[in-house]
Amino acid sequence: SYLARSSYMLQQGKFVADIIYYYGEDNNITSLFTNRLPVIPEGYNYDFVNADALLHLLNVNNDQIVTPSGMNYRLLALDSNSVRMTLVVLKKISQLVKAGAVVVGPAPAGSPGLGDAADEYGAIVKELWGAGEDIRNVGKGKVFNGKTIQQALDALKVAPDFQYTKPQANTDILYVHRKLSNQEFYWINNRTDVVQDIEATFRITGRPVEIWHPETGKTEQASYSFAGGNTKVPLRLEPNDAVFVVFKGNTAVASRVVPPLKETQLTLIDNNWQLKFQAGRGAPLQAPVGKLGSWTENTDAGIKYFSGTGTYSNTLVADKTWFSKSASLVLDLGDVKNLAEVFVNGKSAGIVWKKPFKIDVAKVLKPGSNTLEIKVTNLWVNRLIGDQQPGATNTITYTTMPFYRATSPLLPSGLFGPVRILSVQ
């Protein structure tokens, strides 16, 4: 499944983060999620660290902050959440800096308790932060005072781990980077409900690139080019899409261009649909279908407020010229609310639950006449609203709290189309 594949992948290797953020001793970490999260520059990732882990797990190796598990970071970030710290934590930060660590953030204002020696505390603060210098060299390390995390990273010449072009005003992409001994991969997530064609830049070079699709398990080669120690990859991300960009092996090839897939419409299935509804949900067992559209537009209240599974059926005559070893046959459902399972000649071709609602039917489709069934399932919302209508007696749902009222807006439901057969090569 999608979740199983994604979860498995994201448990592999080590998380890649440039920043480790100390959130203090007088904060519950969950309290930070009320608009108090650290301001981390775009294109970099971070881990949280508490006082116990800072004291007992953090060390320095080759000017990087490291942990026994194999994590490494370029700098330790402090902010107003950690402005009060105990002497023992301050001493450990001093040890890390002198060993080569980089710290960015304001000087501590004092200890949260009364038991720490003020003179010793003040001496360490002065040694690390000085008299307000912007950058202070202490031992093998540095302390950035009055500088942002981005300014510190720029001074250290740490390039963003992930960058992307923004073709639209609302383009918003999230990422997670993990590293194994023989490969690295990025989980890339389109946070918008529209297609995003971007050029992504990854802080990796010298390796070929593949795209892995967790919802299907399909892998494919990707176009890429090397530039300035980075790898640039053009990506087409479907609405709310997530893919893995995988770097493995080694290559001397500085670039590769993979031709885009070409889609050709073979037929449009826009009439002669039959529709049956799941029994016991308030809708008639079957209903005529004129133009594909939302169940909520139907004048029959049982269909208008229906929640459950509706089965669309049709007959598809496939021409023998459609079948080719060089091309796949794809059923494109257009738009669906909310998910659909496709059957061809009684055999399941799979389930689609997000855009694009496309499914490969080459293995189940045959030349000549084919039976096509599309089982569409929507959410419970419309039935909950229907049961709140004035005069509703034979209610179907029960909830402990009436989250939806009779006047709540209905959610579009059903198969919208256009339903097409595509040749893809």
Short mmCIF file of C-alpha atoms in Angstrom, two decimals:
data_model
loop_
_atom_site.label_atom_id
_atom_site.label_comp_id
_atom_site.label_asym_id
_atom_site.label_seq_id
_atom_site.Cartn_x
_atom_site.Cartn_y
_atom_site.Cartn_z
CA SER A 1 0.00 0.00 0.00
CA TYR A 2 0.96 3.66 -0.35
CA LEU A 3 1.36 4.19 3.39
CA ALA A 4 3.31 0.97 3.91
CA ARG A 5 5.76 1.73 1.10
CA SER A 6 6.26 5.34 2.21
CA SER A 7 6.67 4.34 5.84
CA TYR A 8 9.20 1.64 4.97
CA MET A 9 11.26 3.98 2.82
CA LEU A 10 11.26 6.76 5.41
CA GLN A 11 12.61 4.38 8.03
CA GLN A 12 15.68 3.53 5.95
CA GLY A 13 19.10 5.05 6.59
CA LYS A 14 19.72 8.28 8.48
CA PHE A 15 17.79 11.54 8.40
CA VAL A 16 19.84 14.34 6.83
CA ALA A 17 19.67 17.64 8.72
CA ASP A 18 22.09 20.55 8.91
CA ILE A 19 20.65 22.07 12.09
CA ILE A 20 20.07 20.75 15.58
CA TYR A 21 17.73 22.98 17.55
CA TYR A 22 17.91 23.16 21.34
CA TYR A 23 14.47 24.07 22.62
CA GLY A 24 15.36 24.74 26.24
CA GLU A 25 14.69 23.31 29.68
CA ASP A 26 11.58 25.27 30.62
CA ASN A 27 9.49 24.36 27.55
CA ASN A 28 7.37 21.36 26.75
CA ILE A 29 8.18 20.59 23.14
CA THR A 30 4.50 20.40 22.22
CA SER A 31 4.08 24.02 23.33
CA LEU A 32 6.37 25.07 20.48
CA PHE A 33 3.74 24.08 17.94
CA THR A 34 1.59 27.06 18.93
CA ASN A 35 3.44 29.50 16.65
CA ARG A 36 6.76 29.12 18.46
CA LEU A 37 8.61 26.76 16.15
CA PRO A 38 12.14 27.79 15.19
CA VAL A 39 12.60 29.89 12.06
CA ILE A 40 14.50 27.41 9.88
CA PRO A 41 15.52 28.61 6.39
CA GLU A 42 13.81 26.96 3.46
CA GLY A 43 15.85 24.16 1.93
CA TYR A 44 17.35 22.95 5.21
CA ASN A 45 16.09 20.45 7.76
CA TYR A 46 16.56 20.16 11.51
CA ASP A 47 16.19 17.95 14.55
CA PHE A 48 15.09 18.92 18.05
CA VAL A 49 17.35 18.22 21.01
CA ASN A 50 16.53 18.47 24.71
CA ALA A 51 18.88 19.04 27.63
CA ASP A 52 19.41 15.36 28.39
CA ALA A 53 20.38 14.47 24.81
CA LEU A 54 22.55 17.57 24.50
CA LEU A 55 24.46 16.62 27.67
CA HIS A 56 24.86 12.91 27.02
CA LEU A 57 24.69 12.33 23.26
CA LEU A 58 26.20 15.31 21.44
CA ASN A 59 29.89 15.42 20.60
CA VAL A 60 32.05 16.95 17.86
CA ASN A 61 33.91 15.23 15.05
CA ASN A 62 35.51 17.03 12.09
CA ASP A 63 33.82 20.28 13.12
CA GLN A 64 30.38 18.68 12.98
CA ILE A 65 28.07 17.89 15.86
CA VAL A 66 27.57 14.12 15.99
CA THR A 67 25.60 11.50 17.92
CA PRO A 68 26.40 7.83 18.69
CA SER A 69 23.67 6.75 16.25
CA GLY A 70 25.50 8.37 13.33
CA MET A 71 23.65 11.67 12.97
CA ASN A 72 25.68 14.79 12.20
CA TYR A 73 24.81 18.49 12.09
CA ARG A 74 26.53 21.68 10.95
CA LEU A 75 25.32 23.94 13.74
CA LEU A 76 23.45 24.14 17.05
CA ALA A 77 20.63 26.67 16.99
CA LEU A 78 19.40 28.61 20.03
CA ASP A 79 16.61 31.17 20.26
CA SER A 80 14.33 32.82 22.79
CA ASN A 81 13.00 29.43 23.89
CA SER A 82 16.40 28.54 25.35
CA VAL A 83 17.46 31.95 26.66
CA ARG A 84 17.27 30.51 30.19
CA MET A 85 19.62 27.53 30.55
CA THR A 86 21.27 25.79 33.47
CA LEU A 87 24.98 25.98 34.12
CA VAL A 88 25.54 22.32 33.25
CA VAL A 89 24.01 22.84 29.80
CA LEU A 90 26.01 26.03 29.29
CA LYS A 91 29.21 24.15 30.18
CA LYS A 92 28.41 21.43 27.65
CA ILE A 93 27.80 24.00 24.92
CA SER A 94 31.16 25.55 25.80
CA GLN A 95 32.85 22.15 25.44
CA LEU A 96 31.19 21.57 22.07
CA VAL A 97 32.24 24.98 20.74
CA LYS A 98 35.85 24.59 21.86
CA ALA A 99 35.92 21.20 20.13
CA GLY A 100 34.77 22.75 16.83
CA ALA A 101 31.00 23.14 16.99
CA VAL A 102 29.15 26.15 15.59
CA VAL A 103 26.43 27.80 17.69
CA VAL A 104 24.04 30.46 16.46
CA GLY A 105 21.70 32.37 18.75
CA PRO A 106 21.49 34.91 21.56
CA ALA A 107 23.53 34.73 24.73
CA PRO A 108 21.73 33.09 27.67
CA ALA A 109 20.12 35.58 30.03
CA GLY A 110 20.66 33.40 33.06
CA SER A 111 19.80 30.13 34.74
CA PRO A 112 16.18 29.09 35.32
CA GLY A 113 17.16 27.99 38.86
CA LEU A 114 18.85 29.53 41.92
CA GLY A 115 21.53 26.92 42.52
CA ASP A 116 23.98 27.81 39.73
CA ALA A 117 27.04 29.93 40.52
CA ALA A 118 26.44 33.35 38.95
CA ASP A 119 30.15 34.23 38.58
CA GLU A 120 31.03 31.04 36.76
CA TYR A 121 27.91 31.33 34.64
CA GLY A 122 28.71 34.89 33.60
CA ALA A 123 32.33 34.04 32.79
CA ILE A 124 31.32 31.28 30.37
CA VAL A 125 28.71 33.49 28.68
CA LYS A 126 31.32 36.23 28.23
CA GLU A 127 33.86 33.74 26.87
CA LEU A 128 31.42 32.39 24.28
CA TRP A 129 29.49 35.51 23.31
CA GLY A 130 32.01 38.18 24.21
CA ALA A 131 30.92 41.80 24.29
CA GLY A 132 28.40 41.45 21.50
CA GLU A 133 30.59 40.45 18.55
CA ASP A 134 28.65 39.19 15.55
CA ILE A 135 30.97 36.21 15.09
CA ARG A 136 33.27 35.00 17.84
CA ASN A 137 35.93 32.32 17.43
CA VAL A 138 36.25 30.18 20.55
CA GLY A 139 38.66 27.26 20.47
CA LYS A 140 38.05 25.39 17.22
CA GLY A 141 34.44 26.56 16.94
CA LYS A 142 32.38 29.67 16.38
CA VAL A 143 29.49 31.50 18.02
CA PHE A 144 27.19 33.64 15.86
CA ASN A 145 25.48 36.32 17.93
CA GLY A 146 22.79 38.56 16.44
CA LYS A 147 22.87 36.53 13.23
CA THR A 148 20.10 34.46 11.69
CA ILE A 149 20.51 30.76 11.00
CA GLN A 150 20.59 31.57 7.28
CA GLN A 151 23.41 34.08 7.78
CA ALA A 152 25.39 31.51 9.76
CA LEU A 153 24.87 28.85 7.08
CA ASP A 154 25.95 31.30 4.39
CA ALA A 155 29.09 32.15 6.35
CA LEU A 156 29.85 28.45 6.65
CA LYS A 157 29.16 28.01 2.92
CA VAL A 158 26.50 25.37 3.57
CA ALA A 159 24.28 25.32 0.48
CA PRO A 160 20.59 24.41 0.77
CA ASP A 161 19.98 20.69 0.74
CA PHE A 162 16.92 21.13 -1.49
CA GLN A 163 15.74 23.99 -3.71
CA TYR A 164 13.01 24.27 -6.32
CA THR A 165 11.61 26.72 -8.82
CA LYS A 166 8.21 28.24 -8.11
CA PRO A 167 6.20 28.42 -11.34
CA GLN A 168 3.06 29.46 -9.47
CA ALA A 169 2.42 31.85 -6.61
CA ASN A 170 1.21 29.04 -4.38
CA THR A 171 3.91 26.48 -5.25
CA ASP A 172 4.79 24.77 -1.97
CA ILE A 173 7.01 21.69 -1.79
CA LEU A 174 8.12 19.82 1.33
CA TYR A 175 10.98 17.34 1.49
CA VAL A 176 12.70 14.75 3.67
CA HIS A 177 16.24 13.59 2.89
CA ARG A 178 17.61 10.25 4.08
CA LYS A 179 20.98 8.66 3.47
CA LEU A 180 22.07 5.02 3.31
CA SER A 181 25.53 3.58 2.75
CA ASN A 182 24.89 2.97 -0.95
CA GLN A 183 22.20 5.49 -1.86
CA GLU A 184 20.36 8.65 -0.86
CA PHE A 185 16.78 9.63 -1.45
CA TYR A 186 14.44 12.56 -1.00
CA TRP A 187 10.71 12.33 -0.31
CA ILE A 188 9.17 15.20 -2.27
CA ASN A 189 5.61 16.35 -1.54
CA ASN A 190 3.46 18.78 -3.54
CA ARG A 191 1.40 20.65 -0.93
CA THR A 192 -1.02 22.16 -3.45
CA ASP A 193 -4.07 20.79 -5.25
CA VAL A 194 -2.74 21.67 -8.73
CA VAL A 195 -0.05 20.17 -10.96
CA GLN A 196 3.41 21.60 -10.31
CA ASP A 197 6.12 21.45 -12.98
CA ILE A 198 9.31 22.34 -11.14
CA GLU A 199 13.05 22.07 -11.46
CA ALA A 200 14.40 20.66 -8.20
CA THR A 201 18.01 21.12 -7.09
CA PHE A 202 19.54 18.55 -4.75
CA ARG A 203 22.83 18.88 -2.83
CA ILE A 204 24.17 15.67 -4.37
CA THR A 205 26.28 15.08 -7.45
CA GLY A 206 27.78 12.18 -9.40
CA ARG A 207 24.87 9.77 -9.13
CA PRO A 208 22.11 8.83 -11.58
CA VAL A 209 18.54 9.59 -10.58
CA GLU A 210 15.37 7.52 -10.40
CA ILE A 211 11.78 8.40 -9.48
CA TRP A 212 9.94 5.93 -7.26
CA HIS A 213 6.13 6.11 -6.99
CA PRO A 214 4.98 4.77 -3.61
CA GLU A 215 1.31 4.38 -4.58
CA THR A 216 2.14 1.85 -7.31
CA GLY A 217 5.70 0.72 -6.57
CA LYS A 218 6.69 1.81 -10.09
CA THR A 219 10.22 3.13 -10.66
CA GLU A 220 11.50 5.08 -13.63
CA GLN A 221 14.64 6.83 -14.78
CA ALA A 222 14.65 10.61 -14.45
CA SER A 223 16.22 13.40 -16.44
CA TYR A 224 19.01 15.18 -14.57
CA SER A 225 22.08 17.36 -14.92
CA PHE A 226 25.02 18.20 -12.66
CA ALA A 227 25.93 21.80 -11.87
CA GLY A 228 28.03 23.34 -9.12
CA GLY A 229 28.07 20.27 -6.91
CA ASN A 230 24.30 19.87 -7.21
CA THR A 231 21.94 17.75 -9.28
CA LYS A 232 19.04 19.41 -11.09
CA VAL A 233 15.98 17.27 -11.80
CA PRO A 234 12.81 18.36 -13.64
CA LEU A 235 9.76 17.04 -11.79
CA ARG A 236 6.10 16.96 -12.67
CA LEU A 237 4.13 16.60 -9.46
CA GLU A 238 0.44 15.84 -9.60
CA PRO A 239 -1.92 17.56 -7.12
CA ASN A 240 -0.98 16.63 -3.53
CA ASP A 241 1.51 14.18 -5.00
CA ALA A 242 4.48 12.60 -3.26
CA VAL A 243 7.40 10.79 -4.91
CA PHE A 244 10.81 9.54 -3.94
CA VAL A 245 13.79 10.94 -5.86
CA VAL A 246 16.47 8.29 -5.49
CA PHE A 247 20.22 8.66 -6.06
CA LYS A 248 22.13 5.39 -6.24
CA GLY A 249 25.19 4.01 -7.95
CA ASN A 250 27.85 6.15 -9.59
CA THR A 251 28.04 7.63 -13.05
CA ALA A 252 30.40 9.58 -15.26
CA VAL A 253 27.50 10.87 -17.32
CA ALA A 254 26.97 14.54 -16.50
CA SER A 255 23.38 14.63 -17.70
CA ARG A 256 20.55 12.49 -18.98
CA VAL A 257 17.34 13.38 -20.80
CA VAL A 258 14.40 11.00 -20.55
CA PRO A 259 11.74 11.79 -23.18
CA PRO A 260 8.37 12.56 -21.60
CA LEU A 261 5.57 10.06 -22.01
CA LYS A 262 3.14 10.79 -24.82
CA GLU A 263 -0.58 10.27 -24.23
CA THR A 264 -3.00 9.68 -27.10
CA GLN A 265 -6.74 9.44 -26.55
CA LEU A 266 -8.15 6.30 -28.16
CA THR A 267 -11.79 6.67 -27.15
CA LEU A 268 -14.12 8.68 -24.95
CA ILE A 269 -16.72 6.77 -22.91
CA ASP A 270 -19.37 9.45 -22.34
CA ASN A 271 -22.73 7.68 -22.65
CA ASN A 272 -24.66 4.45 -21.96
CA TRP A 273 -23.58 4.33 -18.33
CA GLN A 274 -25.63 2.31 -15.84
CA LEU A 275 -25.50 3.12 -12.12
CA LYS A 276 -26.36 0.90 -9.14
CA PHE A 277 -26.25 1.96 -5.51
CA GLN A 278 -25.29 0.01 -2.41
CA ALA A 279 -28.41 -1.35 -0.72
CA GLY A 280 -29.62 -0.10 2.63
CA ARG A 281 -28.18 3.40 2.26
CA GLY A 282 -31.35 5.26 1.25
CA ALA A 283 -30.82 5.36 -2.52
CA PRO A 284 -32.70 3.32 -5.13
CA LEU A 285 -30.90 0.17 -6.21
CA GLN A 286 -30.29 1.65 -9.66
CA ALA A 287 -30.75 4.95 -11.45
CA PRO A 288 -30.42 6.23 -15.01
CA VAL A 289 -27.28 8.17 -15.90
CA GLY A 290 -27.41 10.95 -18.41
CA LYS A 291 -24.38 13.15 -18.08
CA LEU A 292 -21.76 12.10 -15.52
CA GLY A 293 -21.86 14.42 -12.54
CA SER A 294 -22.29 14.74 -8.80
CA TRP A 295 -24.89 12.66 -6.99
CA THR A 296 -25.74 15.79 -5.02
CA GLU A 297 -27.32 17.33 -8.14
CA ASN A 298 -29.94 14.59 -8.34
CA THR A 299 -33.55 15.46 -7.43
CA ASP A 300 -34.00 12.10 -5.68
CA ALA A 301 -33.16 12.72 -2.00
CA GLY A 302 -31.91 9.16 -1.62
CA ILE A 303 -29.25 9.81 -4.27
CA LYS A 304 -28.62 13.43 -3.31
CA TYR A 305 -27.65 12.48 0.24
CA PHE A 306 -26.21 9.06 -0.56
CA SER A 307 -23.01 7.94 1.12
CA GLY A 308 -21.49 4.60 0.23
CA THR A 309 -20.55 2.84 -3.00
CA GLY A 310 -22.13 3.41 -6.40
CA THR A 311 -21.24 1.09 -9.26
CA TYR A 312 -21.02 2.49 -12.80
CA SER A 313 -21.07 -0.08 -15.61
CA ASN A 314 -20.60 0.13 -19.35
CA THR A 315 -19.46 -1.87 -22.36
CA LEU A 316 -16.21 -0.94 -24.06
CA VAL A 317 -15.30 -2.16 -27.52
CA ALA A 318 -11.52 -2.16 -27.90
CA ASP A 319 -10.01 -2.04 -31.36
CA LYS A 320 -7.19 -4.53 -31.95
CA THR A 321 -4.96 -1.68 -33.16
CA TRP A 322 -4.89 -0.33 -29.59
CA PHE A 323 -2.69 -3.19 -28.42
CA SER A 324 1.02 -2.69 -28.85
CA LYS A 325 4.11 -3.90 -27.01
CA SER A 326 5.52 -0.37 -27.09
CA ALA A 327 2.54 1.31 -25.42
CA SER A 328 0.40 0.80 -22.35
CA LEU A 329 -3.35 1.24 -22.16
CA VAL A 330 -4.59 3.54 -19.41
CA LEU A 331 -8.12 4.16 -18.20
CA ASP A 332 -8.46 7.83 -17.24
CA LEU A 333 -11.49 8.47 -15.02
CA GLY A 334 -11.12 12.25 -15.09
CA ASP A 335 -12.32 13.36 -11.66
CA VAL A 336 -13.67 11.11 -8.89
CA LYS A 337 -15.09 11.86 -5.46
CA ASN A 338 -13.61 10.17 -3.55
CA LEU A 339 -12.06 6.87 -4.60
CA ALA A 340 -12.74 4.21 -7.20
CA GLU A 341 -12.01 0.54 -7.84
CA VAL A 342 -11.93 -0.47 -11.50
CA PHE A 343 -13.00 -3.88 -12.82
CA VAL A 344 -12.50 -4.96 -16.43
CA ASN A 345 -14.13 -8.21 -17.50
CA GLY A 346 -14.71 -9.04 -13.84
CA LYS A 347 -11.04 -8.61 -12.87
CA SER A 348 -9.90 -5.83 -10.57
CA ALA A 349 -7.46 -3.45 -12.25
CA GLY A 350 -6.79 -1.62 -8.97
CA ILE A 351 -7.93 1.26 -6.79
CA VAL A 352 -7.32 4.96 -7.40
CA TRP A 353 -7.81 7.51 -4.62
CA LYS A 354 -6.08 10.70 -5.75
CA LYS A 355 -5.38 12.70 -8.89
CA PRO A 356 -4.66 11.69 -11.55
CA PHE A 357 -7.36 9.01 -11.45
CA LYS A 358 -5.60 6.81 -13.99
CA ILE A 359 -5.03 3.08 -13.97
CA ASP A 360 -3.21 0.70 -16.32
CA VAL A 361 -5.69 -1.73 -17.88
CA ALA A 362 -3.44 -3.35 -20.51
CA LYS A 363 -3.39 -6.70 -18.69
CA VAL A 364 -7.19 -6.97 -18.31
CA LEU A 365 -8.46 -5.31 -21.48
CA LYS A 366 -8.88 -7.43 -24.62
CA PRO A 367 -9.69 -6.74 -28.28
CA GLY A 368 -13.43 -6.65 -28.86
CA SER A 369 -16.17 -6.28 -26.26
CA ASN A 370 -15.23 -5.62 -22.63
CA THR A 371 -17.35 -5.09 -19.52
CA LEU A 372 -16.30 -2.11 -17.44
CA GLU A 373 -17.28 -1.50 -13.81
CA ILE A 374 -16.21 1.45 -11.70
CA LYS A 375 -17.09 1.29 -8.02
CA VAL A 376 -17.02 4.82 -6.59
CA THR A 377 -17.12 5.41 -2.83
CA ASN A 378 -17.63 8.83 -1.27
CA LEU A 379 -17.45 10.16 2.31
CA TRP A 380 -20.07 9.91 5.07
CA VAL A 381 -20.73 13.66 5.11
CA ASN A 382 -23.69 13.80 2.72
CA ARG A 383 -25.60 11.04 4.50
CA LEU A 384 -25.01 12.78 7.85
CA ILE A 385 -26.46 15.97 6.37
CA GLY A 386 -29.36 14.08 4.81
CA ASP A 387 -30.29 12.57 8.15
CA GLN A 388 -30.52 16.09 9.59
CA GLN A 389 -33.09 17.26 7.03
CA PRO A 390 -36.53 18.33 8.31
CA GLY A 391 -38.90 15.39 8.16
CA ALA A 392 -36.15 12.77 7.88
CA THR A 393 -37.54 9.69 9.65
CA ASN A 394 -35.64 6.66 8.38
CA THR A 395 -32.22 7.87 9.39
CA ILE A 396 -29.23 5.73 8.51
CA THR A 397 -26.38 7.26 10.48
CA TYR A 398 -25.74 7.87 14.15
CA THR A 399 -23.17 10.17 15.72
CA THR A 400 -22.59 11.23 19.31
CA MET A 401 -22.06 14.81 18.15
CA PRO A 402 -23.96 16.48 15.27
CA PHE A 403 -20.96 17.87 13.42
CA TYR A 404 -23.07 18.48 10.31
CA ARG A 405 -26.37 20.37 10.16
CA ALA A 406 -29.21 20.30 7.67
CA THR A 407 -27.81 23.49 6.13
CA SER A 408 -24.22 22.24 5.85
CA PRO A 409 -22.88 22.21 2.28
CA LEU A 410 -22.91 18.86 0.52
CA LEU A 411 -19.68 17.42 -0.81
CA PRO A 412 -19.44 16.57 -4.55
CA SER A 413 -19.69 12.80 -4.96
CA GLY A 414 -19.51 10.26 -7.77
CA LEU A 415 -17.81 9.82 -11.12
CA PHE A 416 -17.36 13.09 -13.04
CA GLY A 417 -15.23 12.03 -15.99
CA PRO A 418 -14.38 12.48 -18.74
CA VAL A 419 -13.70 8.75 -18.90
CA ARG A 420 -11.15 7.93 -21.58
CA ILE A 421 -8.86 5.17 -22.80
CA LEU A 422 -5.35 6.49 -23.44
CA SER A 423 -2.37 5.01 -25.23
CA VAL A 424 0.78 5.95 -23.30
CA GLN A 425 4.28 5.49 -24.72
#
